[in-house]
Amino acid sequence: MAMRIISRNFINRLPKNTQNFSTSTKLYAASVLNKYEFIKAEKAGEKQNVGLVTLNRPKALNALCQQLITELNDAMEKFDLDESIGALVLTGSEKAFAAGADIKEMASNTFAGNLKGSFLQNWSDISKIRKPIIAAVNGYALGGGCEIAMMCDIIYAGDKAKFGQPEIIIGTIPGSGGTQRLTKAIGKSKAMEMVLTGNQITAQEAEKFGLVSKIFPADQLINEAVKLGEKIAANSQLSVALAKEAVNKAFELSLQEGLNFERRMFQATFALDDQKEGMSAFIEKRPPKFKNN
Ligand code: CAA
């Protein structure tokens, strides 16, 4: 059954008279107050241990207006703090994962205004989430949509998905990682071609170029992404967080620095109960029971 996420912090922020209600009333109150306008956030998977966030602004093909980004960051951060959640899935609709930044909202922006408001800075908050995020991309992932998908850790695509950085066609350039993450993912020549022409690539091309790890029929995509999330969530959350951090260092550090970081993290896992449990379980030929300690 789908459940709306309720964080302890959220309940603590409720008005005092609401906090004094019985637990069920509190949850109901939080559930109503926590309703998002442009996204849906629910728990998924057999053990309800996957946080599923769905971009839900169909009239604008999930164009990323400021409010949507604020809601998305809020839901991601809540799932990141929720100990019952081991992995996140971010998806959109069958027609569009997201068609980019909201052109109508930003068309009249000025440079001074962008600078004062640090326009786009909070978009990369997703890359600070410590739990693994799987982007399940159906339909268009354009501009900021492609960039948000690339901030996730793994991209699964529906067979009709399209990826592109079309900003050049509207007189601007990618602003949230398109020139950087795309280049690291598919190499300079292909990234240049996409960024300088605005040409889109298909799911099949994206898989061949290494942007996407697997393709599924559109109607099976979310299930497959949740299944992957469940598989990751079965591991120790702490080891998973360290592994994610170590892989991401490969994009920032020299090889020697990266190898040193990885070795130190590996050594540190021996301070975890979960390492003792994982190795004991192997030796005793039984499945591990991780407690995230
Ligand atoms: N911003 C605001 N509204 C958008 C939008 C966007 N990025 N993309 C689509 N929409 C709106 C359309 O204006 C339209 O609204 P109305 O019905 O009110 O006119 C509705 O969504 C449906 O769109 P279309 O009629 O255009 O649908 P289509 O199927 O004919 O075309 C599309 C789909 C190819 C995705 C086309 O909508 C399109 O090219 N969208 C813009 C893509 C784009 O340029 N993205 C980059 C934005 S800049 C950016 O993202 C900067 C950054 O790096 C952060």
Coordinates of C-alpha atoms and ligand atoms in Angstrom, one line a residue:
M1 CA 0.0 0.0 0.0
A2 CA 1.4 3.4 -0.9
M3 CA 2.1 5.6 2.2
R4 CA 2.9 9.3 2.4
I5 CA 6.2 10.0 4.2
I6 CA 6.0 11.6 7.6
S7 CA 9.2 12.8 9.2
R8 CA 9.7 13.4 12.9
N9 CA 11.0 16.9 12.2
F10 CA 7.8 17.6 10.2
I11 CA 5.6 16.5 13.1
N12 CA 7.7 18.6 15.5
R13 CA 7.1 21.6 13.3
L14 CA 3.3 21.2 13.5
P15 CA 1.4 23.7 15.6
K16 CA 1.5 22.7 19.3
N17 CA -2.2 21.8 19.4
T18 CA -1.8 19.4 16.5
Q19 CA 1.2 17.8 18.2
N20 CA -1.0 16.9 21.2
F21 CA -3.4 14.9 19.1
S22 CA -3.3 11.1 19.2
T23 CA -0.7 9.4 17.0
S24 CA -3.2 8.5 14.2
T25 CA -4.6 12.1 14.1
K26 CA -1.0 13.4 14.0
L27 CA -0.2 11.2 11.0
Y28 CA -3.4 12.2 9.3
A29 CA -2.7 15.9 9.9
A30 CA 0.9 15.5 8.7
S31 CA -0.3 13.6 5.7
V32 CA -2.7 16.3 4.6
L33 CA -0.3 19.2 5.3
N34 CA 2.5 17.4 3.6
K35 CA 0.7 17.2 0.3
Y36 CA 2.9 18.3 -2.6
E37 CA 1.5 20.1 -5.6
F38 CA 4.0 19.0 -8.3
I39 CA 5.4 15.7 -7.1
K40 CA 4.2 12.6 -5.4
A41 CA 6.2 10.9 -2.7
E42 CA 5.4 7.4 -1.5
K43 CA 7.0 4.3 -0.2
A44 CA 7.3 1.3 -2.6
G45 CA 8.5 -2.3 -2.7
E46 CA 7.5 -5.4 -0.8
K47 CA 9.1 -4.1 2.4
Q48 CA 8.2 -0.5 1.7
N49 CA 11.9 0.3 1.8
V50 CA 12.2 2.2 -1.5
G51 CA 11.3 5.9 -1.6
L52 CA 9.5 6.6 -4.9
V53 CA 9.2 10.2 -6.0
T54 CA 7.2 11.0 -9.2
L55 CA 7.4 14.4 -10.9
N56 CA 3.8 15.3 -11.5
R57 CA 3.2 18.4 -13.5
P58 CA 1.6 16.9 -16.6
K59 CA 0.3 20.1 -18.2
A60 CA 3.9 21.4 -18.6
L61 CA 5.6 18.0 -19.3
N62 CA 7.1 18.2 -15.8
A63 CA 8.9 21.5 -16.6
L64 CA 11.0 22.2 -13.5
C65 CA 9.5 25.3 -11.9
Q66 CA 11.0 26.6 -8.7
Q67 CA 8.2 25.2 -6.6
L68 CA 8.7 21.7 -8.1
I69 CA 12.4 21.8 -7.3
T70 CA 11.7 22.9 -3.7
E71 CA 9.2 20.0 -3.3
L72 CA 11.6 17.5 -4.9
N73 CA 14.5 18.5 -2.6
D74 CA 12.1 18.3 0.4
A75 CA 10.9 14.8 -0.4
M76 CA 14.4 13.6 -1.2
E77 CA 15.8 14.9 2.0
K78 CA 13.0 13.4 4.0
F79 CA 13.6 10.0 2.5
D80 CA 17.4 10.4 3.1
L81 CA 16.7 10.8 6.8
D82 CA 14.1 8.0 7.0
E83 CA 15.8 4.9 8.3
S84 CA 13.2 2.6 6.8
I85 CA 14.3 3.6 3.3
G86 CA 17.3 2.1 1.6
A87 CA 17.1 3.5 -1.9
L88 CA 15.2 6.1 -3.9
V89 CA 13.6 6.0 -7.3
L90 CA 12.9 9.3 -9.2
T91 CA 10.5 9.1 -12.2
G92 CA 8.1 11.2 -14.2
S93 CA 5.3 10.3 -16.6
E94 CA 5.3 8.1 -19.7
K95 CA 5.5 11.2 -21.9
A96 CA 8.1 13.2 -20.0
F97 CA 10.6 12.6 -17.2
A98 CA 11.0 16.4 -17.4
A99 CA 11.1 18.8 -20.3
G100 CA 13.7 21.0 -18.6
A101 CA 13.7 24.3 -16.6
D102 CA 10.4 26.1 -16.8
I103 CA 11.0 28.4 -19.8
K104 CA 7.9 30.5 -19.2
E105 CA 9.0 31.1 -15.5
M106 CA 12.5 32.1 -16.3
A107 CA 12.2 33.9 -19.7
S108 CA 12.2 37.4 -18.3
N109 CA 15.0 36.7 -15.6
T110 CA 17.9 39.1 -15.6
F111 CA 21.6 38.3 -14.9
A112 CA 21.5 40.5 -11.7
G113 CA 18.3 38.7 -10.6
N114 CA 19.8 35.2 -11.3
L115 CA 22.9 36.2 -9.3
K116 CA 21.0 37.7 -6.4
G117 CA 18.7 34.7 -6.1
S118 CA 21.5 32.1 -6.9
F119 CA 19.3 30.8 -9.6
L120 CA 19.8 27.0 -10.1
Q121 CA 22.0 26.6 -7.1
N122 CA 19.5 24.5 -5.1
W123 CA 19.0 22.2 -8.2
S124 CA 22.1 20.3 -7.3
D125 CA 20.8 19.5 -3.8
I126 CA 19.9 16.1 -5.2
S127 CA 23.5 15.3 -5.7
K128 CA 24.0 15.7 -1.9
I129 CA 21.6 12.9 -1.0
R130 CA 23.5 10.0 0.6
K131 CA 21.2 7.2 -0.3
P132 CA 21.4 5.8 -3.9
I133 CA 18.9 7.3 -6.4
I134 CA 17.8 5.5 -9.5
A135 CA 16.3 7.7 -12.2
A136 CA 13.6 5.9 -14.1
V137 CA 13.3 7.9 -17.3
N138 CA 10.3 7.5 -19.7
G139 CA 9.7 10.1 -22.5
Y140 CA 11.6 13.4 -22.6
A141 CA 14.5 14.1 -20.4
L142 CA 15.6 17.4 -21.8
G143 CA 17.7 20.3 -20.5
G144 CA 17.3 20.4 -16.7
G145 CA 15.4 17.1 -16.9
C146 CA 18.5 15.3 -18.4
E147 CA 20.6 17.1 -15.8
I148 CA 18.5 15.9 -12.9
A149 CA 18.6 12.4 -14.3
M150 CA 22.4 12.6 -14.4
M151 CA 22.5 13.8 -10.8
C152 CA 21.0 10.4 -9.9
D153 CA 23.3 7.4 -9.4
I154 CA 21.9 5.0 -11.9
I155 CA 19.7 5.7 -14.9
Y156 CA 17.2 3.1 -16.2
A157 CA 15.3 4.2 -19.3
G158 CA 12.0 3.2 -21.0
D159 CA 12.4 2.2 -24.6
K160 CA 10.9 5.4 -25.9
A161 CA 13.0 7.8 -23.7
K162 CA 14.8 10.7 -25.3
F163 CA 17.7 12.6 -23.8
G164 CA 18.9 16.0 -24.8
Q165 CA 20.4 19.4 -23.9
P166 CA 18.3 21.7 -26.2
E167 CA 19.2 25.0 -24.3
I168 CA 21.2 26.2 -27.3
I169 CA 18.0 26.3 -29.4
I170 CA 16.5 28.8 -27.0
G171 CA 19.6 31.0 -26.8
T172 CA 21.2 29.8 -23.6
I173 CA 23.4 26.9 -22.4
P174 CA 22.9 24.0 -19.9
G175 CA 23.0 25.4 -16.4
S176 CA 22.8 22.4 -14.0
G177 CA 25.6 20.1 -15.1
G178 CA 24.8 19.4 -18.8
T179 CA 28.2 20.5 -20.0
Q180 CA 30.0 18.6 -17.2
R181 CA 28.2 15.4 -16.2
L182 CA 27.2 14.6 -19.8
T183 CA 30.8 15.0 -21.0
K184 CA 32.0 12.7 -18.2
A185 CA 29.3 10.2 -19.0
I186 CA 29.5 10.0 -22.9
G187 CA 32.8 11.7 -23.8
K188 CA 33.6 15.1 -25.4
S189 CA 32.6 14.5 -29.0
K190 CA 29.2 13.2 -28.4
A191 CA 28.5 15.7 -25.6
M192 CA 29.7 18.6 -27.8
E193 CA 27.4 17.5 -30.6
M194 CA 24.4 17.3 -28.3
V195 CA 25.1 20.6 -26.5
L196 CA 26.0 22.6 -29.6
T197 CA 23.0 21.3 -31.8
G198 CA 20.4 20.5 -29.2
N199 CA 20.0 17.1 -30.9
Q200 CA 18.3 14.5 -28.8
I201 CA 19.5 10.9 -28.4
T202 CA 17.2 7.8 -28.1
A203 CA 17.2 5.4 -25.1
Q204 CA 19.1 2.9 -27.3
E205 CA 21.8 5.4 -28.1
A206 CA 22.0 6.5 -24.5
E207 CA 22.5 2.9 -23.4
K208 CA 25.2 2.4 -26.1
F209 CA 27.0 5.6 -25.0
G210 CA 27.0 4.5 -21.3
L211 CA 24.5 7.2 -20.0
V212 CA 21.9 4.6 -19.2
S213 CA 22.5 1.2 -17.7
K214 CA 19.4 -0.7 -18.9
I215 CA 16.3 -0.2 -21.1
F216 CA 12.9 -1.7 -20.4
P217 CA 9.5 -1.5 -22.0
A218 CA 7.9 1.8 -20.8
D219 CA 5.2 0.1 -18.7
Q220 CA 7.7 -2.1 -16.8
L221 CA 10.3 0.7 -16.1
I222 CA 9.1 1.8 -12.6
N223 CA 8.7 -1.8 -11.4
E224 CA 12.2 -2.6 -12.6
A225 CA 13.7 0.5 -11.0
V226 CA 11.9 -0.3 -7.7
K227 CA 13.2 -3.9 -7.9
L228 CA 16.7 -2.6 -8.3
G229 CA 16.1 -0.2 -5.3
E230 CA 14.9 -3.2 -3.2
K231 CA 18.1 -5.1 -4.1
I232 CA 20.3 -2.2 -3.0
A233 CA 18.1 -1.7 0.1
A234 CA 18.8 -5.3 1.2
N235 CA 22.4 -4.3 1.9
S236 CA 23.8 -2.3 4.8
Q237 CA 22.7 1.3 4.4
L238 CA 26.0 2.4 5.8
S239 CA 28.2 0.4 3.4
V240 CA 26.0 1.5 0.5
A241 CA 26.4 5.2 1.5
L242 CA 30.2 4.7 1.7
A243 CA 30.3 2.9 -1.6
K244 CA 28.3 5.6 -3.3
E245 CA 30.6 8.3 -1.9
A246 CA 33.7 6.3 -3.1
V247 CA 32.4 5.9 -6.6
N248 CA 31.5 9.6 -6.8
K249 CA 35.1 10.5 -5.7
A250 CA 36.2 9.0 -9.1
F251 CA 34.8 12.1 -10.7
E252 CA 36.6 14.6 -8.5
L253 CA 40.0 13.1 -7.4
S254 CA 43.1 11.9 -9.0
L255 CA 43.5 8.2 -9.3
Q256 CA 45.9 8.0 -6.4
E257 CA 43.7 10.2 -4.2
G258 CA 40.7 8.1 -5.2
L259 CA 42.4 4.9 -4.4
N260 CA 43.6 6.2 -1.0
F261 CA 40.1 7.3 -0.2
E262 CA 38.6 4.0 -1.2
R263 CA 41.1 2.0 0.9
R264 CA 40.5 4.1 3.9
M265 CA 36.7 3.7 3.6
F266 CA 37.2 -0.1 3.1
Q267 CA 39.3 -0.2 6.3
A268 CA 36.6 1.9 8.1
T269 CA 33.9 -0.6 7.3
F270 CA 35.5 -3.0 9.8
A271 CA 34.3 -0.7 12.5
L272 CA 30.7 -1.5 11.5
D273 CA 28.5 -4.2 13.1
D274 CA 27.2 -4.8 9.6
Q275 CA 30.7 -5.8 8.3
K276 CA 30.9 -8.4 11.1
E277 CA 27.3 -9.6 10.4
G278 CA 27.9 -9.8 6.6
M279 CA 31.1 -11.8 6.9
S280 CA 29.8 -14.0 9.7
A281 CA 26.7 -14.8 7.6
F282 CA 28.9 -15.8 4.6
I283 CA 31.0 -18.1 6.8
E284 CA 27.8 -19.6 8.5
K285 CA 26.1 -20.0 5.1
R286 CA 23.1 -17.9 6.0
P287 CA 21.6 -14.6 4.7
P288 CA 22.9 -11.5 6.6
K289 CA 20.7 -9.5 8.8
F290 CA 22.0 -5.9 8.6
K291 CA 21.0 -3.4 11.3
N292 CA 22.6 -0.4 9.7
N293 CA 25.1 0.0 12.6
Ligands
CAA1 N1 9.1 25.0 -19.8 C1 7.8 25.5 -19.8 N2 6.8 24.8 -20.4 C2 7.1 23.8 -21.1 C3 8.4 23.3 -21.2 C4 9.4 23.9 -20.6 N3 10.7 23.5 -20.6 N4 8.3 22.2 -22.0 C5 7.0 22.0 -22.4 N5 6.3 22.9 -21.9 C6 4.8 23.1 -22.0 C7 4.5 23.7 -23.4 O1 4.7 25.1 -23.4 C8 3.1 23.3 -23.5 O2 2.3 24.1 -22.7 P1 0.9 24.8 -23.4 O3 0.0 23.6 -23.6 O4 0.4 25.6 -22.3 O5 1.3 25.5 -24.6 C9 3.0 21.9 -22.8 O6 4.2 21.9 -22.0 C10 3.2 20.8 -23.8 O7 4.3 21.0 -24.6 P2 4.3 20.9 -26.2 O8 3.0 21.4 -26.7 O9 5.5 21.7 -26.7 O10 4.5 19.3 -26.4 P3 5.2 18.6 -27.7 O11 4.9 17.2 -27.5 O12 4.8 19.2 -29.0 O13 6.8 18.8 -27.5 C11 8.8 19.0 -26.3 C12 7.4 18.3 -26.4 C13 9.7 18.6 -27.5 C14 9.4 18.5 -25.0 C15 8.7 20.5 -26.3 O14 7.7 20.9 -25.3 C16 9.9 21.2 -25.9 O15 10.8 21.4 -26.8 N6 10.1 21.8 -24.7 C17 11.2 22.6 -24.3 C18 12.4 21.7 -24.0 C19 13.6 22.6 -23.6 O16 14.0 23.5 -24.4 N7 14.2 22.4 -22.4 C20 15.3 23.1 -21.9 C21 14.8 24.2 -21.0 S1 16.2 25.2 -20.4 C22 16.9 24.4 -19.2 O17 16.5 23.3 -18.8 C23 18.1 25.1 -18.5 C24 18.9 24.2 -17.6 O18 19.9 23.7 -18.0 C25 18.5 24.2 -16.2

